[in-house]
Each structure stands twice: as C-alpha cells, then as structure tokens.
Amino acid sequence: MNIQEIRSWLAETDPDRLEELWDRADRVRRETMGDRVFLRGILEISNKCSRDCHYCGLRAGNSRLARYTMTEEDILDGAILARQLGLGTVVLQAGEHPGLDARWIAGIVRRIKDEAGLVVTLSLGERNIDELELWKRAGADRYLLKFETSNPALFKHIHPGSQTTGHTRIELLKQLHLLDYEVGSGFMIGIPGQTYDDAANDLLLLKRLDVHMIGNGPFIANPDTPLGNTPRGQVPNTELMTYKIMALTRILCPGSNIPSTTALGTVNTQCGLELGLQRGGNVLMPNLTPAKYKKLYAIYPTPLRDITDAAQLVAAVKERILCIGRTIGTGPGVSRSFMQQRQHHNEVPHD
C-alpha cells in the first residue's frame, strides 16, 4: 500500500467502502494474530514531568496538577493484583522526570519479575541508552515510546525542549530494537497541525520501523494545555478517523499487537473498545492504578477513570471481549512480528 492509497482511505467517507476496509483489517488480524485479546494492566507510577509538551496534561507548566510518585510497595501490589486478575503483562507508565531514578526502576522491575512473574513493559519517555540497557538487564521485556508525528516541524512545535537524551525518538526506537526489547510506538490522530500526508507518512513510518506494539489514539484536548482549545481543520480527531488508522495499521503491520486504546474508549464509551477490536485490534489495557493516584494522571480527561475497583474493571473488560465472540488471551501475548524478528536473528550466522 503506497502513500496515495493510504491517503485515499483516510479521506474515504462511503460506508460501503469503509466496510470493505473493516472486513479486510479484521481478516488480516484473524489470520495473523488469531481471536485472542490480550490484557495489559497499566500502572501510572508517577505524574511528575520535566517536559512541557503542548498536548499533555502532565506538562511541567500545569501548576494546577498535584504531583505524585507511587511507592515501590504500591507498584508491587499493583503488579501482584494484575497477576491475580489473570493478566500476563504490567505496564509501568510515567512522565519524564530525572527524579525517577533509573536504579530504582531497575529494582522494581527485578521484584516484579521475581514476585509476580509478569512481562514488564516500560513507558517512561525518552531515556539515556545506558538506562535502557540497565532496565533490559534487570528483566524489562518491552518499551513503549510513541513518536507522536513523523513531521519534524510539527514534533518540534508540540514538544518544546525535545531530544533531552541527545537522540531523536526515531533513533531511540532503533536502539530499543538493538537492545532486544519488544518495541512499541505510535502517533496521535488529529493533533492540531497534522495533515493527511502527515498521517499517511506516520503509518508508513510504523511499517519501516517494524515496531511490535502499535498504539494510535485520537488527540483529546485537555483544557490545561496550550492545544486544549485549538481549532482543528485538518485530520480530524474523530472516532471514525481512529478506526481508519487502526484498520490501516493492521493491514500495513499485520503481526503487531494493536490495542483498542483508552482514548478510543473515551470518545465512545458505549462500544468504542469493541469496534476497535473488530477493526484491527487485539489488545486491551485496563488501568490498575490505585484510585488515590488515578485521577491525578490527567493526560486528558476520561470518564473511564471513574471505575476505581480494578477487579470490577477487568471483569467488565473481559465481558466486553466475550460479547463480540473473541477469546481472552493468557500469558505474555508476544507479537508475531517480534517472534519473527527473533527467529530471523537466530538464523543469521554470526562471526
């Protein structure tokens, strides 16, 4: 699929044509990934951030937000709860802050591996390569770093003070591959300033990077950010556009794990998650952050945070999976693209 074809699909409005796209994406998903839906438990371990990204409610300039960092024991309790609820993966997510010590994170990763036996995904922003190496040695399995947009000028506009590590996000994603992480990335849909060509190039970049986990969600305005009330006259941040992007992502990257995102569940609380699963998705990510922290991790407003009981939330998510005829995956849920990469690496002779 070339950029002209992708751009045509992004602009498509005919319902019958779009049904063809949904059916194609769902067929590719079924043939490559099967009918299982894997659950990843998210723990938002800190909302402290030294960056001032224009779209994010955690931005350093947001003085209205009370800041926190979860204790090590709270994080371990959350990981053990994830295991008890039948989840195979825990995702540790935080803002970018130098106070989030790399050695402390490494110790937590070791404890989760020893005491909960889970796959560990880290989503801690742009970090130095030696820190990424340290976490990999400690047992971290996956790293999620969204590139947000392939347009360098737009990236610079929405991410003032970027490249804190001396590397671009694209370079860091390539380094994560070399460190043998299962690598996740993605972009925002409808960020102010994004053109249709930008979105098409974003999709092609995902394919070139050969990432193993892909989370593309709609831009949701936060009133406490510079982009909170920006008019959007380009790629719309709509539910329909999100489904198009999900479907095209599945077709372009058939072996990747693709979540039906929390943001999608926010724009359509009734059936957004289900429709995402039926248009390319195979992962859901229930939020297991303790209630006393959850409402403070305000990247964007979302009613899904009103469900504070983790067991109730996971049970509801599982019921939604079963209601659309899918099954609940168990274990780590490694992406097919990562397994193929590992197989290829093992087959290549090394000096």
Coordinates of C-alpha atoms in Angstrom, one line a residue:
M1 CA 0.0 0.0 0.0
N2 CA 1.6 3.3 -1.1
I3 CA 1.0 6.8 0.2
Q4 CA -1.6 7.7 -2.4
E5 CA -3.7 4.6 -1.4
I6 CA -3.4 5.3 2.3
R7 CA -4.3 9.0 1.8
S8 CA -7.4 7.9 -0.3
W9 CA -8.5 5.6 2.6
L10 CA -8.0 8.4 5.1
A11 CA -10.4 10.6 3.1
E12 CA -12.9 7.9 2.4
T13 CA -16.5 8.5 3.6
D14 CA -18.5 6.0 1.7
P15 CA -20.0 3.5 4.3
D16 CA -19.8 0.5 1.9
R17 CA -16.2 1.2 1.0
L18 CA -15.3 1.5 4.7
E19 CA -17.0 -1.8 5.4
E20 CA -14.5 -3.3 3.0
L21 CA -11.7 -1.7 5.0
W22 CA -13.0 -3.0 8.3
D23 CA -13.5 -6.5 6.9
R24 CA -10.0 -6.6 5.4
A25 CA -8.4 -5.4 8.6
D26 CA -10.3 -7.9 10.7
R27 CA -9.4 -10.8 8.3
V28 CA -5.7 -9.9 8.5
R29 CA -6.0 -9.7 12.3
R30 CA -7.6 -13.1 12.5
E31 CA -5.2 -14.8 10.1
T32 CA -2.0 -13.4 11.7
M33 CA -2.9 -13.0 15.4
G34 CA -6.0 -15.2 16.0
D35 CA -9.1 -14.4 18.0
R36 CA -7.4 -13.9 21.4
V37 CA -7.5 -10.5 23.1
F38 CA -4.6 -9.9 25.5
L39 CA -4.9 -7.7 28.5
R40 CA -2.1 -5.4 29.8
G41 CA -2.5 -3.9 33.2
I42 CA -1.4 -0.2 33.3
L43 CA 0.1 1.3 36.5
E44 CA 0.7 5.1 36.2
I45 CA 3.6 5.2 38.6
S46 CA 4.3 9.0 38.5
N47 CA 2.7 12.1 37.1
K48 CA 5.8 14.2 37.6
C49 CA 7.3 15.5 34.4
S50 CA 10.0 18.0 33.4
R51 CA 8.8 18.4 29.9
D52 CA 6.3 21.0 28.6
C53 CA 4.6 19.1 25.7
H54 CA 1.8 21.3 24.5
Y55 CA -0.9 18.5 24.4
C56 CA -0.3 16.7 27.7
G57 CA -2.0 17.5 31.0
L58 CA 1.2 16.3 32.9
R59 CA 3.2 19.1 31.4
A60 CA 5.6 20.8 33.8
G61 CA 3.8 24.1 33.3
N62 CA 0.5 22.8 34.6
S63 CA 0.6 24.2 38.1
R64 CA -3.0 23.1 38.8
L65 CA -2.0 19.4 39.0
A66 CA -1.0 17.8 42.3
R67 CA 2.1 15.6 41.7
Y68 CA 2.8 12.1 43.0
T69 CA 5.1 9.1 42.6
M70 CA 3.8 5.7 43.7
T71 CA 5.8 3.9 46.4
E72 CA 7.6 0.7 45.5
E73 CA 5.2 -1.3 47.6
D74 CA 2.2 0.2 45.8
I75 CA 3.7 -0.7 42.5
L76 CA 4.4 -4.2 43.6
D77 CA 0.9 -4.6 45.0
G78 CA -0.4 -3.5 41.6
A79 CA 1.7 -6.0 39.8
I80 CA 0.6 -8.8 42.0
L81 CA -3.0 -7.8 41.6
A82 CA -2.5 -7.9 37.8
R83 CA -1.3 -11.5 38.1
Q84 CA -4.2 -12.4 40.4
L85 CA -6.7 -11.0 37.8
G86 CA -5.2 -13.2 35.1
L87 CA -3.2 -10.5 33.3
G88 CA 0.2 -11.5 31.8
T89 CA 1.7 -8.1 31.5
V90 CA 2.1 -5.0 33.6
V91 CA 2.9 -1.6 32.0
L92 CA 4.7 1.0 34.2
Q93 CA 3.9 4.4 32.8
A94 CA 5.1 7.8 33.9
G95 CA 6.0 11.3 32.8
E96 CA 9.6 12.2 32.0
H97 CA 11.4 13.3 35.2
P98 CA 15.0 13.0 36.3
G99 CA 13.8 12.2 39.8
L100 CA 12.5 8.9 38.6
D101 CA 15.8 7.2 39.3
A102 CA 17.0 4.5 36.8
R103 CA 18.4 2.2 39.5
W104 CA 15.1 2.5 41.5
I105 CA 13.1 1.4 38.4
A106 CA 15.6 -1.4 37.8
G107 CA 15.0 -2.7 41.3
I108 CA 11.2 -2.6 40.8
V109 CA 11.5 -4.5 37.5
R110 CA 13.5 -7.2 39.3
R111 CA 11.0 -7.5 42.1
I112 CA 8.0 -7.7 39.6
K113 CA 9.8 -10.5 37.7
D114 CA 10.7 -12.4 40.9
E115 CA 7.5 -11.8 42.9
A116 CA 4.7 -11.5 40.3
G117 CA 6.2 -13.4 37.3
L118 CA 4.8 -10.9 34.8
V119 CA 6.1 -9.5 31.5
V120 CA 7.1 -5.9 32.2
T121 CA 6.5 -3.1 29.8
L122 CA 8.1 0.3 30.5
S123 CA 6.7 3.6 29.1
L124 CA 8.9 6.2 30.7
G125 CA 9.6 8.6 27.8
E126 CA 13.0 9.5 26.3
R127 CA 15.8 8.0 28.4
N128 CA 19.5 7.6 28.0
I129 CA 20.7 4.4 26.3
D130 CA 22.6 3.3 29.4
E131 CA 19.4 3.5 31.4
L132 CA 17.5 1.5 28.7
E133 CA 20.3 -1.1 28.9
L134 CA 20.1 -1.2 32.7
W135 CA 16.4 -1.9 32.6
K136 CA 16.8 -4.6 30.0
R137 CA 19.4 -6.4 32.1
A138 CA 17.0 -6.1 35.1
G139 CA 14.4 -8.0 33.2
A140 CA 12.2 -5.4 31.3
D141 CA 10.7 -7.1 28.3
R142 CA 9.1 -4.2 26.4
Y143 CA 9.4 -0.5 25.9
L144 CA 6.8 1.9 24.6
L145 CA 7.9 5.2 23.1
K146 CA 5.4 6.9 20.8
F147 CA 7.0 9.1 18.1
E148 CA 3.7 11.1 18.0
T149 CA 4.3 12.5 14.5
S150 CA 6.7 11.8 11.6
N151 CA 6.7 15.5 10.7
P152 CA 9.8 17.0 12.4
A153 CA 8.5 20.6 12.4
L154 CA 5.2 19.6 13.9
F155 CA 7.0 17.4 16.5
K156 CA 9.2 20.4 17.5
H157 CA 6.1 22.6 17.8
I158 CA 4.3 20.3 20.2
H159 CA 7.4 19.1 22.0
P160 CA 9.4 22.2 23.1
G161 CA 12.8 21.2 24.6
S162 CA 12.8 17.8 22.9
Q163 CA 15.8 15.5 22.4
T164 CA 16.8 15.6 26.1
T165 CA 18.9 12.4 25.6
G166 CA 20.8 13.7 22.5
H167 CA 18.8 11.2 20.4
T168 CA 15.6 11.7 18.4
R169 CA 12.7 9.3 19.3
I170 CA 13.2 7.5 16.0
E171 CA 16.9 6.9 16.9
L172 CA 15.8 5.7 20.3
L173 CA 13.3 3.3 18.8
K174 CA 16.1 1.8 16.7
Q175 CA 18.3 1.5 19.8
L176 CA 15.5 -0.4 21.6
H177 CA 15.4 -2.9 18.7
L178 CA 19.2 -3.4 19.1
L179 CA 18.7 -4.0 22.9
D180 CA 16.2 -6.8 22.1
Y181 CA 13.2 -5.1 23.6
E182 CA 9.8 -5.8 22.2
V183 CA 9.3 -2.3 20.9
G184 CA 6.1 -0.2 20.9
S185 CA 5.3 3.1 19.3
G186 CA 2.5 5.1 17.6
F187 CA 1.2 8.5 16.9
M188 CA -1.6 10.9 17.7
I189 CA -4.6 11.2 15.4
G190 CA -5.8 14.7 14.7
I191 CA -3.1 16.6 16.6
P192 CA -3.5 20.3 15.6
G193 CA -1.4 20.9 12.5
Q194 CA -1.5 17.3 11.3
T195 CA -2.2 17.0 7.5
Y196 CA -3.4 13.9 5.6
D197 CA 0.0 13.5 4.2
D198 CA 1.5 13.6 7.7
A199 CA -0.9 10.8 8.8
A200 CA -0.1 8.7 5.8
N201 CA 3.6 9.2 6.4
D202 CA 3.1 8.3 10.1
L203 CA 1.6 4.9 9.0
L204 CA 4.4 4.2 6.6
L205 CA 7.0 5.1 9.3
L206 CA 5.4 2.5 11.6
K207 CA 5.9 -0.1 8.9
R208 CA 9.5 0.9 8.3
L209 CA 10.4 0.9 12.0
D210 CA 8.9 -2.7 12.2
V211 CA 7.5 -2.0 15.7
H212 CA 5.9 -4.8 17.6
M213 CA 3.2 -2.9 19.5
I214 CA 1.3 0.0 18.0
G215 CA -1.0 2.4 19.9
N216 CA -2.5 5.1 17.7
G217 CA -5.2 7.1 19.6
P218 CA -7.2 10.3 18.9
F219 CA -5.9 13.6 20.2
I220 CA -8.2 14.6 23.1
A221 CA -8.0 18.2 24.2
N222 CA -7.0 19.0 27.8
P223 CA -8.1 22.5 28.8
D224 CA -4.9 22.8 30.9
T225 CA -2.7 22.7 27.8
P226 CA -1.8 25.2 25.0
L227 CA -3.5 22.9 22.5
G228 CA -6.6 22.5 24.6
N229 CA -8.8 24.8 22.6
T230 CA -7.0 24.9 19.2
P231 CA -9.3 24.7 16.2
R232 CA -8.8 21.5 14.2
G233 CA -9.2 22.0 10.4
Q234 CA -7.0 19.2 9.1
V235 CA -7.0 15.4 10.0
P236 CA -10.0 15.2 12.4
N237 CA -9.5 13.6 15.8
T238 CA -12.7 11.7 15.3
E239 CA -13.8 8.2 16.2
L240 CA -14.2 7.3 12.5
M241 CA -10.7 8.5 11.7
T242 CA -9.3 6.5 14.6
Y243 CA -10.9 3.3 13.2
K244 CA -9.5 4.0 9.7
I245 CA -6.0 4.4 11.2
M246 CA -6.4 1.2 13.2
A247 CA -7.5 -0.8 10.2
L248 CA -4.7 0.6 8.0
T249 CA -2.2 -0.1 10.7
R250 CA -3.3 -3.7 10.9
I251 CA -3.0 -4.1 7.1
L252 CA 0.4 -2.5 7.0
C253 CA 1.8 -4.2 10.1
P254 CA -0.1 -7.5 10.3
G255 CA 2.0 -9.2 13.0
S256 CA 2.0 -6.3 15.5
N257 CA 0.0 -6.1 18.7
I258 CA -2.5 -3.3 18.4
P259 CA -4.6 -2.1 21.3
S260 CA -8.0 -0.7 21.2
T261 CA -6.9 2.3 23.2
T262 CA -8.3 4.0 26.3
A263 CA -8.6 7.2 24.2
L264 CA -10.9 5.4 21.8
G265 CA -12.9 4.1 24.8
T266 CA -13.2 7.8 25.9
V267 CA -14.7 9.1 22.6
N268 CA -17.2 6.3 22.5
T269 CA -17.8 4.9 26.0
Q270 CA -20.6 2.5 24.8
C271 CA -18.8 0.4 22.2
G272 CA -15.6 2.2 21.1
L273 CA -13.4 -0.6 22.6
E274 CA -15.4 -3.3 20.8
L275 CA -15.3 -1.5 17.5
G276 CA -11.6 -1.0 17.8
L277 CA -11.2 -4.8 18.3
Q278 CA -13.3 -5.5 15.3
R279 CA -11.2 -3.2 13.1
G280 CA -7.8 -4.5 13.7
G281 CA -7.2 -4.5 17.5
N282 CA -6.2 -7.5 19.6
V283 CA -5.2 -5.9 22.9
L284 CA -7.0 -4.0 25.7
M285 CA -5.2 -2.2 28.6
P286 CA -7.3 -1.8 31.8
N287 CA -6.0 0.8 34.2
L288 CA -5.0 -0.7 37.5
T289 CA -3.6 2.5 39.1
P290 CA -4.9 2.9 42.7
A291 CA -7.8 5.3 42.9
K292 CA -5.8 7.8 45.0
Y293 CA -3.4 8.3 42.1
K294 CA -5.6 7.6 39.1
K295 CA -7.4 10.9 38.8
L296 CA -4.1 12.8 39.0
Y297 CA -2.6 11.2 35.9
A298 CA -4.6 13.6 33.7
I299 CA -3.0 13.5 30.3
Y300 CA -6.6 14.1 29.1
P301 CA -10.0 13.9 30.8
T302 CA -11.6 10.5 30.6
P303 CA -14.8 9.1 32.3
L304 CA -13.1 5.6 32.3
R305 CA -11.2 6.7 35.4
D306 CA -14.4 6.7 37.4
I307 CA -14.2 2.9 37.7
T308 CA -11.9 2.6 40.7
D309 CA -12.2 -1.1 41.6
A310 CA -9.6 -3.0 39.5
A311 CA -11.3 -6.4 39.7
Q312 CA -14.6 -4.8 38.6
L313 CA -12.9 -3.1 35.7
V314 CA -11.1 -6.2 34.5
A315 CA -14.3 -8.3 34.8
A316 CA -16.2 -5.7 32.7
V317 CA -13.4 -5.7 30.1
K318 CA -13.4 -9.5 29.8
E319 CA -17.2 -9.5 29.4
R320 CA -16.9 -7.0 26.5
I321 CA -14.4 -9.2 24.8
L322 CA -16.6 -12.3 25.1
C323 CA -19.7 -10.5 23.9
I324 CA -18.1 -9.9 20.5
G325 CA -17.2 -13.6 20.1
R326 CA -13.5 -13.2 20.9
T327 CA -11.5 -15.1 23.5
I328 CA -9.3 -13.9 26.4
G329 CA -5.7 -14.4 25.8
T330 CA -3.4 -15.7 28.6
G331 CA 0.3 -15.4 29.1
P332 CA 2.6 -12.8 27.7
G333 CA 1.0 -12.4 24.3
V334 CA 4.2 -11.8 22.4
S335 CA 3.6 -10.2 19.0
R336 CA 4.1 -12.3 15.9
S337 CA 6.4 -9.6 14.4
F338 CA 8.8 -9.9 17.4
M339 CA 8.9 -13.7 17.2
Q340 CA 9.7 -13.5 13.5
Q341 CA 12.4 -11.0 14.2
R342 CA 13.9 -13.3 16.9
Q343 CA 13.7 -16.2 14.5
H344 CA 15.4 -14.3 11.7
H345 CA 18.2 -13.1 14.1
N346 CA 18.9 -16.7 15.3
E347 CA 19.0 -17.9 11.7
V348 CA 21.6 -15.3 10.6
P349 CA 25.1 -16.6 11.0
H350 CA 27.2 -14.5 13.5
D351 CA 31.0 -14.2 13.4

